[in-house]
């Protein structure tokens, strides 16, 4: 369960978020969509306790967020954040040492699911395999919140498919809240319960994906084109 | 790859239709177990809540049964499957006839058109 109450964030003079309020339930998968610079990543980083906000309240499972919320929140960054000389298994051990909820058995299962060699050096991994490893690290935790920032960006269709399948296979879909920020809407539409449209630091609309189809006959991408029309 | 879905219809219905077709074609037989919600979600690349809704819908139609702790099974009631088959046939026929009538065709013309179509295909096969 995640709650934003009147949250604002400024980067110097630039706007990050403006008076944003929403709440997200557990057991659901949410898509956060919107143009570059609209506030998607800022929203995720605030939930992960990585960014201080200027005003408002943010709660995860009723707890006000700060850096320590990382205990409950698994975060997949859009950036590559690997220490090059490490091997895949070193990275797994490092994560296990940092997070109490890291499940070594699941990490190993995920590695073989993603066909990743634990003895391979990180600098030898292809971009696709780095994308897969990031998902392994995020999903091996028993976190109540899973945040994925652009998990598909720049990856080929086979890698995207293995990420979607990995997500569906290992997510705790009754207890976790999952948020995926992405431009690749086609890829994830069938995964989502709801979509939130973000623009200029505001959540401008929110829809249940199946209701959108049932009542308006629109897919998310068609709805998005209407919502973001200038 | 994940399946493609039509934009204009809910995904849970499209998956329900697919399962119904498998029952009608006899690929899923009375008493057969359906994949678990998670397996089905992974297979089709779809949100597990959506699959749950598909299964509830099929249950509401009384063509599957969920047994506690065991999973979801195709009904043993063959009459229900037969009804389903007739119902789906009727839907397709109604749509076809409706479209032909929109073109201004009479019943006789529709029937002779269908005959010509099947005969034509027969000739192509025999060539």
Tab-separated table of C-alpha atoms in Angstrom:
chain	number	residue	atom	x	y	z
A	1	UNK	CA	0.000	0.000	0.000
A	2	UNK	CA	1.441	3.335	-1.125
A	3	UNK	CA	0.006	6.768	-0.391
A	4	UNK	CA	0.979	10.171	-1.766
A	5	UNK	CA	-0.662	13.181	-0.116
A	6	UNK	CA	-0.087	16.575	-1.740
A	7	UNK	CA	3.482	15.752	-2.663
A	8	UNK	CA	5.649	18.357	-4.408
A	9	UNK	CA	9.253	18.173	-5.454
A	10	UNK	CA	11.462	20.833	-6.986
A	11	UNK	CA	14.883	20.426	-8.528
A	12	UNK	CA	16.240	23.935	-7.978
A	13	UNK	CA	13.845	25.985	-10.059
A	14	UNK	CA	12.678	23.044	-12.107
A	15	UNK	CA	9.474	21.221	-11.290
A	16	UNK	CA	9.646	17.548	-10.379
A	17	UNK	CA	6.169	16.908	-8.970
A	18	UNK	CA	3.314	19.321	-8.242
A	19	UNK	CA	0.819	18.568	-5.461
A	20	UNK	CA	0.456	14.891	-6.325
A	21	UNK	CA	-1.999	12.675	-4.404
A	22	UNK	CA	-2.883	9.040	-5.063
A	23	UNK	CA	-2.951	5.690	-3.359
A	24	UNK	CA	-2.006	2.262	-4.687
A	25	UNK	CA	-3.180	-1.072	-3.307
A	26	UNK	CA	-1.272	-4.249	-2.663
A	27	UNK	CA	-1.775	-7.162	-5.051
A	28	UNK	CA	-1.907	-4.945	-8.103
A	29	UNK	CA	0.381	-4.054	-10.979
A	30	UNK	CA	0.423	-0.391	-11.993
A	31	UNK	CA	1.842	1.257	-15.091
A	32	UNK	CA	3.219	4.766	-14.852
A	33	UNK	CA	3.248	6.331	-18.292
A	34	UNK	CA	4.112	9.738	-19.665
A	35	UNK	CA	6.684	11.631	-21.717
A	36	UNK	CA	10.330	12.032	-20.723
A	37	UNK	CA	10.743	14.458	-17.850
A	38	UNK	CA	7.101	14.156	-16.771
A	39	UNK	CA	7.909	12.923	-13.256
A	40	UNK	CA	7.776	9.106	-13.557
A	41	UNK	CA	11.285	8.449	-12.280
A	42	UNK	CA	10.954	11.091	-9.578
A	43	UNK	CA	7.807	9.348	-8.317
A	44	UNK	CA	9.570	5.983	-8.139
A	45	UNK	CA	12.657	7.432	-6.470
A	46	UNK	CA	10.510	9.109	-3.825
A	47	UNK	CA	8.828	5.784	-3.003
A	48	UNK	CA	12.252	4.137	-2.852
A	49	UNK	CA	13.461	6.817	-0.408
A	50	UNK	CA	16.140	7.965	-2.844
A	51	UNK	CA	14.872	11.504	-3.364
A	52	UNK	CA	13.777	14.055	-0.767
A	53	UNK	CA	10.531	15.775	-1.594
A	54	UNK	CA	9.766	19.382	-0.738
A	55	UNK	CA	6.175	19.098	0.515
A	56	UNK	CA	3.545	16.527	1.441
A	57	UNK	CA	3.453	13.007	2.865
A	58	UNK	CA	4.437	9.665	1.366
A	59	UNK	CA	3.585	6.427	3.164
A	60	UNK	CA	4.553	2.838	2.324
A	61	UNK	CA	2.531	0.328	4.366
A	62	UNK	CA	1.664	3.268	6.644
A	63	UNK	CA	5.308	4.192	7.271
A	64	UNK	CA	6.589	7.653	6.227
A	65	UNK	CA	9.370	7.098	3.695
A	66	UNK	CA	13.008	7.927	4.228
A	67	UNK	CA	16.198	6.126	3.168
A	68	UNK	CA	15.373	3.183	5.477
A	69	UNK	CA	12.263	2.319	3.439
A	70	UNK	CA	14.655	0.350	1.187
A	71	UNK	CA	13.939	-2.540	3.585
A	72	UNK	CA	10.457	-2.814	2.149
A	73	UNK	CA	10.990	-1.494	-1.370
A	74	UNK	CA	12.886	-3.202	-4.209
A	75	UNK	CA	13.942	-0.739	-6.882
A	76	UNK	CA	15.177	-1.477	-10.389
A	77	UNK	CA	16.976	1.585	-11.691
A	78	UNK	CA	16.860	2.664	-15.308
A	79	UNK	CA	20.636	3.073	-15.057
A	80	UNK	CA	23.310	0.411	-15.132
A	81	UNK	CA	24.658	0.371	-11.598
A	82	UNK	CA	27.107	-2.483	-11.690
A	83	UNK	CA	30.623	-2.692	-10.335
A	84	UNK	CA	32.444	-3.911	-13.431
A	85	UNK	CA	35.038	-6.319	-11.920
A	86	UNK	CA	32.292	-8.252	-10.097
A	87	UNK	CA	31.000	-11.554	-11.349
A	88	UNK	CA	27.264	-12.225	-11.505
A	89	UNK	CA	27.474	-14.266	-8.286
A	90	UNK	CA	29.395	-11.465	-6.513
A	91	UNK	CA	26.557	-9.121	-7.323
A	92	UNK	CA	24.073	-11.639	-5.908
A	93	UNK	CA	26.169	-11.972	-2.719
A	94	UNK	CA	26.413	-8.197	-2.415
A	95	UNK	CA	22.620	-7.820	-2.625
A	96	UNK	CA	22.165	-10.670	-0.138
A	97	UNK	CA	24.459	-8.820	2.288
A	98	UNK	CA	22.476	-5.588	1.944
A	99	UNK	CA	18.879	-6.786	2.171
A	100	UNK	CA	17.474	-9.014	4.907
A	101	UNK	CA	14.628	-10.125	2.671
A	102	UNK	CA	16.947	-11.342	-0.121
A	103	UNK	CA	16.146	-14.979	-0.930
A	104	UNK	CA	19.196	-16.823	-2.190
A	105	UNK	CA	17.161	-19.833	-3.353
A	106	UNK	CA	14.918	-17.639	-5.466
A	107	UNK	CA	17.910	-15.715	-6.831
A	108	UNK	CA	19.429	-18.991	-8.048
A	109	UNK	CA	16.140	-20.084	-9.589
A	110	UNK	CA	15.830	-16.744	-11.337
A	111	UNK	CA	19.407	-16.942	-12.631
A	112	UNK	CA	18.721	-20.262	-14.315
A	113	UNK	CA	15.311	-19.036	-15.533
A	114	UNK	CA	17.107	-16.110	-17.188
A	115	UNK	CA	19.967	-18.385	-18.355
A	116	UNK	CA	22.614	-16.269	-16.639
A	117	UNK	CA	26.010	-17.768	-15.810
A	118	UNK	CA	26.953	-16.925	-12.175
A	119	UNK	CA	30.670	-17.008	-13.031
A	120	UNK	CA	30.499	-14.481	-15.819
A	121	UNK	CA	32.068	-11.070	-15.207
A	122	UNK	CA	29.655	-8.161	-15.320
A	123	UNK	CA	31.696	-6.317	-17.916
A	124	UNK	CA	31.334	-9.321	-20.226
A	125	UNK	CA	27.532	-9.288	-20.052
A	126	UNK	CA	25.521	-8.061	-23.010
A	127	UNK	CA	23.089	-5.238	-22.453
A	128	UNK	CA	20.227	-7.732	-22.569
A	129	UNK	CA	21.811	-9.892	-19.889
A	130	UNK	CA	22.476	-6.847	-17.713
A	131	UNK	CA	18.760	-6.058	-18.032
A	132	UNK	CA	17.946	-9.629	-17.003
A	133	UNK	CA	20.337	-9.486	-14.030
A	134	UNK	CA	18.749	-6.273	-12.780
A	135	UNK	CA	15.389	-8.000	-12.724
A	136	UNK	CA	16.863	-11.029	-10.906
A	137	UNK	CA	18.262	-8.747	-8.197
A	138	UNK	CA	14.997	-6.858	-7.731
A	139	UNK	CA	12.788	-9.948	-7.760
A	140	UNK	CA	14.874	-12.113	-5.441
A	141	UNK	CA	13.703	-9.942	-2.551
A	142	UNK	CA	10.538	-10.448	-0.494
A	143	UNK	CA	9.814	-6.729	-0.721
A	144	UNK	CA	6.257	-5.498	-0.337
A	145	UNK	CA	6.832	-2.956	-3.104
A	146	UNK	CA	8.578	-3.605	-6.423
A	147	UNK	CA	9.510	-0.583	-8.549
A	148	UNK	CA	10.725	-1.035	-12.118
A	149	UNK	CA	12.029	2.031	-13.913
A	150	UNK	CA	12.118	1.425	-17.683
A	151	UNK	CA	12.872	-2.307	-17.402
A	152	UNK	CA	12.629	-2.801	-21.199
A	153	UNK	CA	14.416	0.227	-22.520
A	154	UNK	CA	16.871	-0.580	-25.303
A	155	UNK	CA	16.329	-4.346	-25.014
A	156	UNK	CA	15.440	-6.703	-27.856
A	157	UNK	CA	12.080	-8.547	-28.019
A	158	UNK	CA	13.471	-11.848	-26.687
A	159	UNK	CA	14.901	-10.150	-23.617
A	160	UNK	CA	11.683	-8.209	-23.092
A	161	UNK	CA	9.710	-11.410	-23.271
A	162	UNK	CA	11.945	-13.145	-20.725
A	163	UNK	CA	11.550	-10.153	-18.401
A	164	UNK	CA	7.747	-10.258	-18.713
A	165	UNK	CA	7.715	-14.022	-18.091
A	166	UNK	CA	10.144	-13.693	-15.173
A	167	UNK	CA	7.999	-11.015	-13.627
A	168	UNK	CA	4.815	-13.076	-13.958
A	169	UNK	CA	6.494	-16.226	-12.653
A	170	UNK	CA	8.053	-14.771	-9.533
A	171	UNK	CA	5.885	-11.867	-8.458
A	172	UNK	CA	3.885	-12.373	-5.229
A	173	UNK	CA	0.695	-11.200	-6.854
A	174	UNK	CA	-1.458	-11.283	-3.763
A	175	UNK	CA	0.821	-9.258	-1.530
A	176	UNK	CA	3.137	-7.094	-3.602
A	177	UNK	CA	2.494	-3.708	-5.115
A	178	UNK	CA	4.298	-3.431	-8.439
A	179	UNK	CA	4.859	-0.186	-10.338
A	180	UNK	CA	6.369	-0.158	-13.811
A	181	UNK	CA	7.398	3.146	-15.371
A	182	UNK	CA	7.801	2.768	-19.115
A	183	UNK	CA	7.352	4.024	-22.658
A	184	UNK	CA	6.890	0.470	-23.930
A	185	UNK	CA	3.169	0.368	-23.303
A	186	UNK	CA	2.323	-2.324	-25.842
A	187	UNK	CA	4.697	-4.635	-24.058
A	188	UNK	CA	3.145	-4.310	-20.644
A	189	UNK	CA	-0.504	-3.509	-21.212
A	190	UNK	CA	-1.695	-7.107	-20.593
A	191	UNK	CA	0.318	-7.099	-17.343
A	192	UNK	CA	-1.343	-4.090	-15.802
A	193	UNK	CA	-4.316	-3.646	-13.514
A	194	UNK	CA	-4.248	0.127	-13.786
A	195	UNK	CA	-2.421	2.906	-15.619
A	196	UNK	CA	-1.537	6.340	-14.290
A	197	UNK	CA	-0.760	9.089	-16.781
A	198	UNK	CA	1.894	11.552	-15.637
A	199	UNK	CA	2.503	14.912	-17.293
A	200	UNK	CA	4.350	18.056	-16.182
A	201	UNK	CA	4.756	16.699	-12.659
A	202	UNK	CA	1.085	15.806	-12.215
A	203	UNK	CA	-0.964	12.635	-12.353
A	204	UNK	CA	-3.499	13.771	-14.930
A	205	UNK	CA	-5.568	10.598	-15.245
A	206	UNK	CA	-5.895	7.081	-13.945
A	207	UNK	CA	-7.743	4.105	-15.448
A	208	UNK	CA	-8.395	0.426	-14.923
A	209	UNK	CA	-7.061	-1.276	-18.073
A	210	UNK	CA	-9.908	-3.776	-18.525
A	211	UNK	CA	-12.577	-1.130	-17.803
A	212	UNK	CA	-11.022	1.055	-20.472
A	213	UNK	CA	-11.540	-1.738	-22.993
A	214	UNK	CA	-14.964	-2.716	-21.703
A	215	UNK	CA	-16.538	0.738	-21.448
A	216	UNK	CA	-14.645	2.771	-24.053
A	217	UNK	CA	-13.267	0.087	-26.362
A	218	UNK	CA	-9.783	1.561	-26.027
A	219	UNK	CA	-6.391	-0.022	-25.497
A	220	UNK	CA	-4.003	1.850	-23.231
A	221	UNK	CA	-2.030	3.191	-26.172
A	222	UNK	CA	-5.170	4.606	-27.821
A	223	UNK	CA	-6.253	6.135	-24.509
A	224	UNK	CA	-2.800	7.587	-23.981
A	225	UNK	CA	-2.833	9.303	-27.373
A	226	UNK	CA	-6.074	11.004	-26.374
A	227	UNK	CA	-4.910	11.867	-22.871
A	228	UNK	CA	-1.615	13.403	-23.939
A	229	UNK	CA	-2.995	15.290	-26.913
A	230	UNK	CA	-1.864	18.911	-26.772
B	1	UNK	CA	6.162	-14.082	-27.230
B	2	UNK	CA	3.111	-12.832	-25.400
B	3	UNK	CA	-0.115	-13.115	-27.345
B	4	UNK	CA	-1.632	-10.285	-29.281
B	5	UNK	CA	-4.987	-9.025	-28.073
B	6	UNK	CA	-7.617	-6.953	-29.834
B	7	UNK	CA	-7.739	-3.422	-28.494
B	8	UNK	CA	-11.490	-3.126	-28.257
B	9	UNK	CA	-12.361	-6.075	-26.009
B	10	UNK	CA	-11.368	-6.886	-22.430
B	11	UNK	CA	-8.446	-9.293	-22.266
B	12	UNK	CA	-10.192	-11.585	-19.765
B	13	UNK	CA	-12.961	-12.223	-22.351
B	14	UNK	CA	-10.497	-12.906	-25.154
B	15	UNK	CA	-8.762	-15.518	-23.010
B	16	UNK	CA	-12.134	-17.001	-22.001
B	17	UNK	CA	-13.043	-17.315	-25.702
B	18	UNK	CA	-9.796	-19.106	-26.397
B	19	UNK	CA	-10.451	-21.626	-23.615
B	20	UNK	CA	-14.032	-22.139	-24.806
B	21	UNK	CA	-12.756	-22.883	-28.317
B	22	UNK	CA	-10.348	-25.464	-26.905
B	23	UNK	CA	-13.274	-27.147	-25.147
B	24	UNK	CA	-15.375	-27.168	-28.299
B	25	UNK	CA	-12.561	-28.594	-30.421
B	26	UNK	CA	-12.019	-31.289	-27.794
B	27	UNK	CA	-8.501	-30.152	-26.939
B	28	UNK	CA	-9.780	-29.682	-23.394
B	29	UNK	CA	-11.998	-32.617	-22.392
B	30	UNK	CA	-14.593	-32.879	-19.626
B	31	UNK	CA	-12.770	-33.309	-16.309
B	32	UNK	CA	-9.456	-31.961	-17.652
B	33	UNK	CA	-7.570	-29.596	-15.362
B	34	UNK	CA	-6.923	-26.066	-16.565
B	35	UNK	CA	-3.467	-24.574	-15.949
B	36	UNK	CA	-3.150	-22.798	-12.584
B	37	UNK	CA	-3.770	-19.056	-12.587
B	38	UNK	CA	-0.034	-18.403	-12.427
B	39	UNK	CA	0.819	-20.873	-15.228
B	40	UNK	CA	-1.853	-19.393	-17.444
B	41	UNK	CA	-0.630	-15.863	-16.663
B	42	UNK	CA	2.932	-16.770	-17.661
B	43	UNK	CA	1.810	-18.648	-20.795
B	44	UNK	CA	-0.275	-15.756	-22.060
B	45	UNK	CA	1.854	-12.890	-20.701
B	46	UNK	CA	-1.120	-11.520	-18.779
B	47	UNK	CA	-1.831	-10.149	-15.301
B	48	UNK	CA	-2.836	-12.965	-12.891
B	49	UNK	CA	-5.865	-10.924	-11.735
B	50	UNK	CA	-7.089	-10.961	-15.354
B	51	UNK	CA	-6.779	-14.767	-15.511
B	52	UNK	CA	-8.621	-15.011	-12.203
B	53	UNK	CA	-11.421	-13.030	-13.792
B	54	UNK	CA	-11.419	-15.321	-16.850
B	55	UNK	CA	-11.801	-18.369	-14.599
B	56	UNK	CA	-14.586	-16.706	-12.573
B	57	UNK	CA	-16.425	-15.910	-15.796
B	58	UNK	CA	-16.138	-19.529	-17.028
B	59	UNK	CA	-17.311	-20.697	-13.619
B	60	UNK	CA	-20.298	-18.360	-13.766
B	61	UNK	CA	-21.163	-19.955	-17.134
B	62	UNK	CA	-20.934	-23.348	-15.367
B	63	UNK	CA	-18.485	-24.804	-17.866
B	64	UNK	CA	-15.626	-25.082	-15.368
B	65	UNK	CA	-15.549	-25.940	-11.672
B	66	UNK	CA	-13.007	-24.891	-9.099
B	67	UNK	CA	-12.261	-27.570	-6.532
B	68	UNK	CA	-10.808	-26.177	-3.365
B	69	UNK	CA	-7.087	-26.799	-3.123
B	70	UNK	CA	-7.013	-28.762	-6.390
B	71	UNK	CA	-7.533	-26.278	-9.178
B	72	UNK	CA	-9.996	-25.514	-11.938
B	73	UNK	CA	-11.494	-28.301	-14.074
B	74	UNK	CA	-13.611	-28.522	-17.228
B	75	UNK	CA	-17.149	-29.544	-16.266
B	76	UNK	CA	-18.066	-33.250	-16.501
B	77	UNK	CA	-21.450	-32.153	-17.819
B	78	UNK	CA	-21.122	-32.848	-21.552
B	79	UNK	CA	-24.504	-31.257	-22.177
B	80	UNK	CA	-23.081	-27.915	-21.026
B	81	UNK	CA	-20.197	-28.214	-23.503
B	82	UNK	CA	-22.644	-29.113	-26.255
B	83	UNK	CA	-24.735	-26.035	-25.413
B	84	UNK	CA	-21.573	-23.942	-25.506
B	85	UNK	CA	-20.740	-25.265	-28.961
B	86	UNK	CA	-24.230	-24.499	-30.298
B	87	UNK	CA	-24.147	-21.049	-28.685
B	88	UNK	CA	-20.803	-20.104	-30.211
B	89	UNK	CA	-21.898	-21.398	-33.640
B	90	UNK	CA	-25.051	-19.331	-33.401
B	91	UNK	CA	-23.056	-16.187	-32.518
B	92	UNK	CA	-20.844	-16.596	-35.579
B	93	UNK	CA	-23.784	-17.328	-37.882
B	94	UNK	CA	-25.729	-14.329	-36.603
B	95	UNK	CA	-22.773	-12.043	-37.200
B	96	UNK	CA	-22.248	-13.449	-40.715
B	97	UNK	CA	-25.922	-13.176	-41.662
B	98	UNK	CA	-26.102	-9.667	-40.227
B	99	UNK	CA	-23.099	-8.564	-42.311
B	100	UNK	CA	-24.516	-10.162	-45.494
B	101	UNK	CA	-27.887	-8.465	-44.961
B	102	UNK	CA	-26.081	-5.155	-44.524
B	103	UNK	CA	-24.847	-5.762	-48.083
B	104	UNK	CA	-28.484	-6.125	-49.185
B	105	UNK	CA	-28.405	-9.882	-49.840
B	106	UNK	CA	-31.476	-12.084	-49.445
B	107	UNK	CA	-31.506	-15.425	-47.609
B	108	UNK	CA	-31.442	-17.317	-50.923
B	109	UNK	CA	-28.489	-15.303	-52.155
B	110	UNK	CA	-26.608	-15.885	-48.914
B	111	UNK	CA	-27.170	-19.655	-49.145
B	112	UNK	CA	-26.215	-19.879	-52.812
B	113	UNK	CA	-23.199	-17.683	-52.103
B	114	UNK	CA	-22.093	-20.096	-49.400
B	115	UNK	CA	-22.564	-23.083	-51.723
B	116	UNK	CA	-20.555	-21.413	-54.466
B	117	UNK	CA	-17.817	-20.670	-51.957
B	118	UNK	CA	-17.548	-24.284	-50.762
B	119	UNK	CA	-17.754	-25.682	-54.317
B	120	UNK	CA	-15.078	-23.239	-55.456
B	121	UNK	CA	-12.763	-24.345	-52.702
B	122	UNK	CA	-13.463	-27.961	-53.613
B	123	UNK	CA	-12.417	-27.337	-57.229
B	124	UNK	CA	-9.205	-25.655	-56.141
B	125	UNK	CA	-8.389	-28.655	-53.947
B	126	UNK	CA	-9.119	-31.095	-56.810
B	127	UNK	CA	-6.889	-29.280	-59.300
